[in-house]
Amino acid sequence: MELSDSDLDLVSVLADGLPLVDRPYRAVGQAVGLSEDAVIARIKAMSAVGIIRRFGVIVRHHELGFRANAMAVWDIPDPLVGELGRRLGDSPEVTLCYRRPRRLPDWPFNLFCMVHGRDRDAVEAAIRGLAERHGLASHGHAVLFSTRRFKQTGARYGRRPLAAE
């Protein structure tokens, strides 16, 4: 797929995230000189061919009142990690779940899941509930609470000044 100047402008604007307005695609279109429908069509087209590979949301948990978060890490036998990961990922209290390779001998954990809560006690209770419901009590694990917040951003593909700038 050949990218037009308009497509490059669109990708540059999208890198900053969608605006928090009722019609975000309309607002993006106004910034790049496209209609709302054209923005949606171009995003779909670029997604279909892999130019845009991920279109996600960054939720500002802290601002929503979720003051505690922890990564629960588990040492799951390799034949079970896929199924347990899917089950954990489908749990409503889990906001992120993924598999990573172990880094032996110091780091035996291969399944990670993020849990957010209004306070530390709520997060700990949620993780205990996950362990009970999914039969994880016999597997080694650790709970790693965040101590600092870092700004999350979307993917950056380089900046290109818009014609109007």
PDB file of C-alpha atoms in Angstrom:
ATOM      1  CA  MET A   1       0.000   0.000   0.000  1.00  0.00           C
ATOM      2  CA  GLU A   2       1.360   3.374  -0.975  1.00  0.00           C
ATOM      3  CA  LEU A   3       0.902   6.017   1.725  1.00  0.00           C
ATOM      4  CA  SER A   4      -0.265   9.436   0.644  1.00  0.00           C
ATOM      5  CA  ASP A   5       0.752  12.648   2.383  1.00  0.00           C
ATOM      6  CA  SER A   6      -2.705  12.588   3.961  1.00  0.00           C
ATOM      7  CA  ASP A   7      -2.058   9.069   5.336  1.00  0.00           C
ATOM      8  CA  LEU A   8       1.262  10.174   6.805  1.00  0.00           C
ATOM      9  CA  ASP A   9      -0.446  13.154   8.421  1.00  0.00           C
ATOM     10  CA  LEU A  10      -3.119  10.858   9.804  1.00  0.00           C
ATOM     11  CA  VAL A  11      -0.572   8.457  11.339  1.00  0.00           C
ATOM     12  CA  SER A  12       1.268  11.406  12.893  1.00  0.00           C
ATOM     13  CA  VAL A  13      -1.897  12.731  14.509  1.00  0.00           C
ATOM     14  CA  LEU A  14      -2.962   9.259  15.689  1.00  0.00           C
ATOM     15  CA  ALA A  15       0.415   8.816  17.413  1.00  0.00           C
ATOM     16  CA  ASP A  16      -0.699  11.471  19.904  1.00  0.00           C
ATOM     17  CA  GLY A  17      -3.830   9.452  20.719  1.00  0.00           C
ATOM     18  CA  LEU A  18      -7.466  10.076  20.042  1.00  0.00           C
ATOM     19  CA  PRO A  19      -8.894  13.244  21.552  1.00  0.00           C
ATOM     20  CA  LEU A  20     -11.342  12.751  24.413  1.00  0.00           C
ATOM     21  CA  VAL A  21     -14.372  14.171  22.637  1.00  0.00           C
ATOM     22  CA  ASP A  22     -17.724  12.772  21.481  1.00  0.00           C
ATOM     23  CA  ARG A  23     -16.541  12.337  17.882  1.00  0.00           C
ATOM     24  CA  PRO A  24     -12.774  11.657  18.037  1.00  0.00           C
ATOM     25  CA  TYR A  25     -12.482  10.585  14.391  1.00  0.00           C
ATOM     26  CA  ARG A  26     -14.175  13.799  13.292  1.00  0.00           C
ATOM     27  CA  ALA A  27     -11.684  15.816  15.371  1.00  0.00           C
ATOM     28  CA  VAL A  28      -8.758  13.875  13.885  1.00  0.00           C
ATOM     29  CA  GLY A  29     -10.192  14.460  10.428  1.00  0.00           C
ATOM     30  CA  GLN A  30     -10.377  18.194  11.050  1.00  0.00           C
ATOM     31  CA  ALA A  31      -6.700  18.180  12.025  1.00  0.00           C
ATOM     32  CA  VAL A  32      -5.658  16.472   8.782  1.00  0.00           C
ATOM     33  CA  GLY A  33      -8.282  17.745   6.345  1.00  0.00           C
ATOM     34  CA  LEU A  34     -10.366  14.568   6.048  1.00  0.00           C
ATOM     35  CA  SER A  35     -13.962  13.713   6.824  1.00  0.00           C
ATOM     36  CA  GLU A  36     -14.810  11.498   9.778  1.00  0.00           C
ATOM     37  CA  ASP A  37     -15.775   8.662   7.408  1.00  0.00           C
ATOM     38  CA  ALA A  38     -12.526   9.036   5.474  1.00  0.00           C
ATOM     39  CA  VAL A  39     -10.478   8.819   8.701  1.00  0.00           C
ATOM     40  CA  ILE A  40     -12.249   5.614   9.720  1.00  0.00           C
ATOM     41  CA  ALA A  41     -11.828   4.140   6.217  1.00  0.00           C
ATOM     42  CA  ARG A  42      -8.109   4.969   6.099  1.00  0.00           C
ATOM     43  CA  ILE A  43      -7.512   3.491   9.569  1.00  0.00           C
ATOM     44  CA  LYS A  44      -9.310   0.297   8.483  1.00  0.00           C
ATOM     45  CA  ALA A  45      -7.318   0.114   5.242  1.00  0.00           C
ATOM     46  CA  MET A  46      -3.972   0.683   6.966  1.00  0.00           C
ATOM     47  CA  SER A  47      -4.889  -1.894   9.630  1.00  0.00           C
ATOM     48  CA  ALA A  48      -5.880  -4.462   7.009  1.00  0.00           C
ATOM     49  CA  VAL A  49      -2.435  -4.378   5.391  1.00  0.00           C
ATOM     50  CA  GLY A  50      -0.451  -4.130   8.618  1.00  0.00           C
ATOM     51  CA  ILE A  51       0.669  -0.489   8.459  1.00  0.00           C
ATOM     52  CA  ILE A  52      -1.251   0.082  11.676  1.00  0.00           C
ATOM     53  CA  ARG A  53      -0.704  -3.112  13.628  1.00  0.00           C
ATOM     54  CA  ARG A  54      -2.222  -2.108  16.924  1.00  0.00           C
ATOM     55  CA  PHE A  55      -4.918   0.332  17.881  1.00  0.00           C
ATOM     56  CA  GLY A  56      -5.304   0.346  21.647  1.00  0.00           C
ATOM     57  CA  VAL A  57      -6.437   2.339  24.608  1.00  0.00           C
ATOM     58  CA  ILE A  58      -4.366   3.630  27.481  1.00  0.00           C
ATOM     59  CA  VAL A  59      -6.586   3.884  30.534  1.00  0.00           C
ATOM     60  CA  ARG A  60      -5.479   6.344  33.194  1.00  0.00           C
ATOM     61  CA  HIS A  61      -6.328   4.071  36.136  1.00  0.00           C
ATOM     62  CA  HIS A  62      -5.086   6.448  38.813  1.00  0.00           C
ATOM     63  CA  GLU A  63      -7.347   9.237  37.594  1.00  0.00           C
ATOM     64  CA  LEU A  64     -10.302   6.828  37.739  1.00  0.00           C
ATOM     65  CA  GLY A  65      -9.698   6.121  41.443  1.00  0.00           C
ATOM     66  CA  PHE A  66      -7.655   2.932  41.102  1.00  0.00           C
ATOM     67  CA  ARG A  67      -4.745   3.834  43.366  1.00  0.00           C
ATOM     68  CA  ALA A  68      -3.082   0.421  43.673  1.00  0.00           C
ATOM     69  CA  ASN A  69      -1.839  -1.962  41.032  1.00  0.00           C
ATOM     70  CA  ALA A  70       0.254  -5.071  41.093  1.00  0.00           C
ATOM     71  CA  MET A  71       1.731  -7.525  38.669  1.00  0.00           C
ATOM     72  CA  ALA A  72       1.084 -11.083  39.835  1.00  0.00           C
ATOM     73  CA  VAL A  73       3.744 -13.375  38.396  1.00  0.00           C
ATOM     74  CA  TRP A  74       3.357 -17.141  38.301  1.00  0.00           C
ATOM     75  CA  ASP A  75       5.625 -20.115  37.651  1.00  0.00           C
ATOM     76  CA  ILE A  76       3.345 -22.294  35.537  1.00  0.00           C
ATOM     77  CA  PRO A  77       4.402 -25.570  33.877  1.00  0.00           C
ATOM     78  CA  ASP A  78       4.842 -24.883  30.168  1.00  0.00           C
ATOM     79  CA  PRO A  79       2.110 -27.316  29.019  1.00  0.00           C
ATOM     80  CA  LEU A  80      -0.436 -25.454  31.202  1.00  0.00           C
ATOM     81  CA  VAL A  81       0.589 -21.831  30.703  1.00  0.00           C
ATOM     82  CA  GLY A  82      -1.465 -21.210  27.551  1.00  0.00           C
ATOM     83  CA  GLU A  83      -4.745 -22.404  29.028  1.00  0.00           C
ATOM     84  CA  LEU A  84      -4.185 -20.766  32.420  1.00  0.00           C
ATOM     85  CA  GLY A  85      -3.156 -17.540  30.708  1.00  0.00           C
ATOM     86  CA  ARG A  86      -6.370 -17.505  28.662  1.00  0.00           C
ATOM     87  CA  ARG A  87      -8.451 -18.129  31.782  1.00  0.00           C
ATOM     88  CA  LEU A  88      -6.661 -15.416  33.752  1.00  0.00           C
ATOM     89  CA  GLY A  89      -6.914 -13.014  30.836  1.00  0.00           C
ATOM     90  CA  ASP A  90     -10.677 -13.593  30.689  1.00  0.00           C
ATOM     91  CA  SER A  91     -11.050 -12.743  34.390  1.00  0.00           C
ATOM     92  CA  PRO A  92     -12.677  -9.339  34.919  1.00  0.00           C
ATOM     93  CA  GLU A  93     -10.145  -8.220  37.538  1.00  0.00           C
ATOM     94  CA  VAL A  94      -7.193  -8.807  35.181  1.00  0.00           C
ATOM     95  CA  THR A  95      -6.379  -5.819  32.967  1.00  0.00           C
ATOM     96  CA  LEU A  96      -3.357  -7.334  31.210  1.00  0.00           C
ATOM     97  CA  CYS A  97      -2.094 -10.913  30.956  1.00  0.00           C
ATOM     98  CA  TYR A  98       0.853 -12.286  29.010  1.00  0.00           C
ATOM     99  CA  ARG A  99       3.520 -14.967  28.872  1.00  0.00           C
ATOM    100  CA  ARG A 100       7.252 -14.258  29.095  1.00  0.00           C
ATOM    101  CA  PRO A 101      10.251 -16.576  29.114  1.00  0.00           C
ATOM    102  CA  ARG A 102      11.745 -17.515  32.467  1.00  0.00           C
ATOM    103  CA  ARG A 103      15.179 -16.088  33.298  1.00  0.00           C
ATOM    104  CA  LEU A 104      16.632 -18.896  35.357  1.00  0.00           C
ATOM    105  CA  PRO A 105      18.004 -19.290  37.924  1.00  0.00           C
ATOM    106  CA  ASP A 106      16.828 -15.978  39.391  1.00  0.00           C
ATOM    107  CA  TRP A 107      13.436 -15.497  37.741  1.00  0.00           C
ATOM    108  CA  PRO A 108      11.262 -18.631  37.414  1.00  0.00           C
ATOM    109  CA  PHE A 109       8.051 -16.818  36.453  1.00  0.00           C
ATOM    110  CA  ASN A 110       6.486 -17.173  33.007  1.00  0.00           C
ATOM    111  CA  LEU A 111       2.899 -15.892  33.375  1.00  0.00           C
ATOM    112  CA  PHE A 112       2.164 -12.268  34.259  1.00  0.00           C
ATOM    113  CA  CYS A 113      -1.130 -10.560  35.023  1.00  0.00           C
ATOM    114  CA  MET A 114      -1.843  -6.973  36.061  1.00  0.00           C
ATOM    115  CA  VAL A 115      -4.553  -6.237  38.598  1.00  0.00           C
ATOM    116  CA  HIS A 116      -5.752  -2.728  39.496  1.00  0.00           C
ATOM    117  CA  GLY A 117      -7.771  -1.806  42.560  1.00  0.00           C
ATOM    118  CA  ARG A 118      -8.905   1.110  44.658  1.00  0.00           C
ATOM    119  CA  ASP A 119      -6.393   0.123  47.372  1.00  0.00           C
ATOM    120  CA  ARG A 120      -3.739  -2.469  48.150  1.00  0.00           C
ATOM    121  CA  ASP A 121      -6.134  -4.705  50.114  1.00  0.00           C
ATOM    122  CA  ALA A 122      -8.526  -4.895  47.155  1.00  0.00           C
ATOM    123  CA  VAL A 123      -5.703  -5.903  44.803  1.00  0.00           C
ATOM    124  CA  GLU A 124      -4.415  -8.564  47.201  1.00  0.00           C
ATOM    125  CA  ALA A 125      -7.951  -9.962  47.618  1.00  0.00           C
ATOM    126  CA  ALA A 126      -8.435 -10.062  43.847  1.00  0.00           C
ATOM    127  CA  ILE A 127      -5.173 -11.968  43.355  1.00  0.00           C
ATOM    128  CA  ARG A 128      -6.095 -14.451  46.104  1.00  0.00           C
ATOM    129  CA  GLY A 129      -9.456 -14.954  44.389  1.00  0.00           C
ATOM    130  CA  LEU A 130      -7.742 -15.583  41.049  1.00  0.00           C
ATOM    131  CA  ALA A 131      -5.429 -18.156  42.655  1.00  0.00           C
ATOM    132  CA  GLU A 132      -8.355 -19.964  44.258  1.00  0.00           C
ATOM    133  CA  ARG A 133     -10.637 -19.942  41.181  1.00  0.00           C
ATOM    134  CA  HIS A 134      -7.939 -21.054  38.759  1.00  0.00           C
ATOM    135  CA  GLY A 135      -6.097 -23.580  40.933  1.00  0.00           C
ATOM    136  CA  LEU A 136      -2.901 -21.561  41.115  1.00  0.00           C
ATOM    137  CA  ALA A 137      -2.168 -22.012  44.839  1.00  0.00           C
ATOM    138  CA  SER A 138       0.326 -24.822  44.232  1.00  0.00           C
ATOM    139  CA  HIS A 139       2.361 -22.774  41.738  1.00  0.00           C
ATOM    140  CA  GLY A 140       5.145 -20.426  42.774  1.00  0.00           C
ATOM    141  CA  HIS A 141       4.220 -16.775  42.481  1.00  0.00           C
ATOM    142  CA  ALA A 142       5.001 -13.263  43.627  1.00  0.00           C
ATOM    143  CA  VAL A 143       2.978 -10.067  43.795  1.00  0.00           C
ATOM    144  CA  LEU A 144       4.840  -6.963  42.681  1.00  0.00           C
ATOM    145  CA  PHE A 145       3.156  -3.687  43.599  1.00  0.00           C
ATOM    146  CA  SER A 146       3.963  -0.569  41.621  1.00  0.00           C
ATOM    147  CA  THR A 147       5.774   2.106  43.568  1.00  0.00           C
ATOM    148  CA  ARG A 148       5.980   4.748  40.810  1.00  0.00           C
ATOM    149  CA  ARG A 149       3.795   5.868  37.941  1.00  0.00           C
ATOM    150  CA  PHE A 150       5.224   6.351  34.486  1.00  0.00           C
ATOM    151  CA  LYS A 151       3.529   8.125  31.618  1.00  0.00           C
ATOM    152  CA  GLN A 152       2.140   5.664  29.112  1.00  0.00           C
ATOM    153  CA  THR A 153       2.181   6.545  25.447  1.00  0.00           C
ATOM    154  CA  GLY A 154       1.187   4.910  22.223  1.00  0.00           C
ATOM    155  CA  ALA A 155       3.575   3.818  19.514  1.00  0.00           C
ATOM    156  CA  ARG A 156       5.785   6.504  17.998  1.00  0.00           C
ATOM    157  CA  TYR A 157       6.657   6.203  14.326  1.00  0.00           C
ATOM    158  CA  GLY A 158       8.391   9.530  13.901  1.00  0.00           C
ATOM    159  CA  ARG A 159       6.870  12.961  13.503  1.00  0.00           C
ATOM    160  CA  ARG A 160       5.996  14.670  10.292  1.00  0.00           C
ATOM    161  CA  PRO A 161       4.880  18.271  10.390  1.00  0.00           C
ATOM    162  CA  LEU A 162       1.387  18.835   9.075  1.00  0.00           C
ATOM    163  CA  ALA A 163       1.009  21.192   6.113  1.00  0.00           C
ATOM    164  CA  ALA A 164      -0.829  23.712   8.306  1.00  0.00           C
ATOM    165  CA  GLU A 165       1.963  23.826  10.922  1.00  0.00           C
TER     166      GLU A 165
END
